[in-house]
Amino acid sequence: MTDAITNFNFLQPSNFKVVIDRKKYGNLEFFAQRIAHPGVTVNNPPNAFRGIQNVVVPGDTLSVDQLSLDILLDEEMKSYTEVFEWITGLINSRGKRKDFRSSTSDPDLVDITLAIMSSHNNTVKYIRYIDCVPINLGTLLLESTSGDTNVITFPVSFACTNFELLKAT
């Protein structure tokens, strides 16, 4: 059973903070501008019954879509380099790591935490994305015809095993 709504303030789209791994990915954490929370799909097995095409039954597996971040590009490109080296490191380390098959946890997988902030900048909820790994480093668009002083962003997509909603303490 869920708690009744007592706070009728709506969530502001800019009140969030992303926490990845400050030592390895501090630029991603600091320059995250936008996050697209993944959708969830319950995969319903087909269940045919006499004379009826399919009978709806509750699903038995859960699929989590990709987690997407839009990252601000700093002028030294440290945020972009961080993701690029992470992805290329994944590819380069697969055949070289001797303990890969025997290890119970993959060191390349990280948890990403999204802190949802209130209108008073207090954390009200955490979303923890479990066992994330980058799977797409998006396009950088540089153009000399732009008259605006807009900042450049680039998308990064992560595959994740699952996520959990946590109350702030």
PDB file of C-alpha atoms in Angstrom, residues 38-44 59-66 160-163:
ATOM      1  CA  PRO A  38      14.298   4.079 -18.304  1.00  0.00           C
ATOM      2  CA  GLY A  39      10.931   2.561 -18.960  1.00  0.00           C
ATOM      3  CA  VAL A  40       9.999  -0.839 -17.602  1.00  0.00           C
ATOM      4  CA  THR A  41       8.203  -3.587 -19.497  1.00  0.00           C
ATOM      5  CA  VAL A  42       6.631  -6.720 -18.069  1.00  0.00           C
ATOM      6  CA  ASN A  43       7.010  -9.455 -20.630  1.00  0.00           C
ATOM      7  CA  ASN A  44       3.768 -11.392 -20.751  1.00  0.00           C
ATOM      8  CA  GLY A  59       4.137 -11.476 -16.827  1.00  0.00           C
ATOM      9  CA  ASP A  60       7.067 -13.396 -15.474  1.00  0.00           C
ATOM     10  CA  THR A  61      10.038 -11.233 -16.471  1.00  0.00           C
ATOM     11  CA  LEU A  62      10.895  -7.557 -16.269  1.00  0.00           C
ATOM     12  CA  SER A  63      12.830  -5.626 -18.918  1.00  0.00           C
ATOM     13  CA  VAL A  64      14.477  -2.311 -18.089  1.00  0.00           C
ATOM     14  CA  ASP A  65      15.119   0.059 -20.996  1.00  0.00           C
ATOM     15  CA  GLN A  66      18.340   2.013 -21.406  1.00  0.00           C
ATOM     16  CA  CYS A 160      21.422  -1.607 -16.471  1.00  0.00           C
ATOM     17  CA  THR A 161      20.146  -4.717 -14.790  1.00  0.00           C
ATOM     18  CA  ASN A 162      17.443  -3.091 -12.692  1.00  0.00           C
ATOM     19  CA  PHE A 163      16.729  -0.062 -10.559  1.00  0.00           C
TER      20      PHE A 163
END
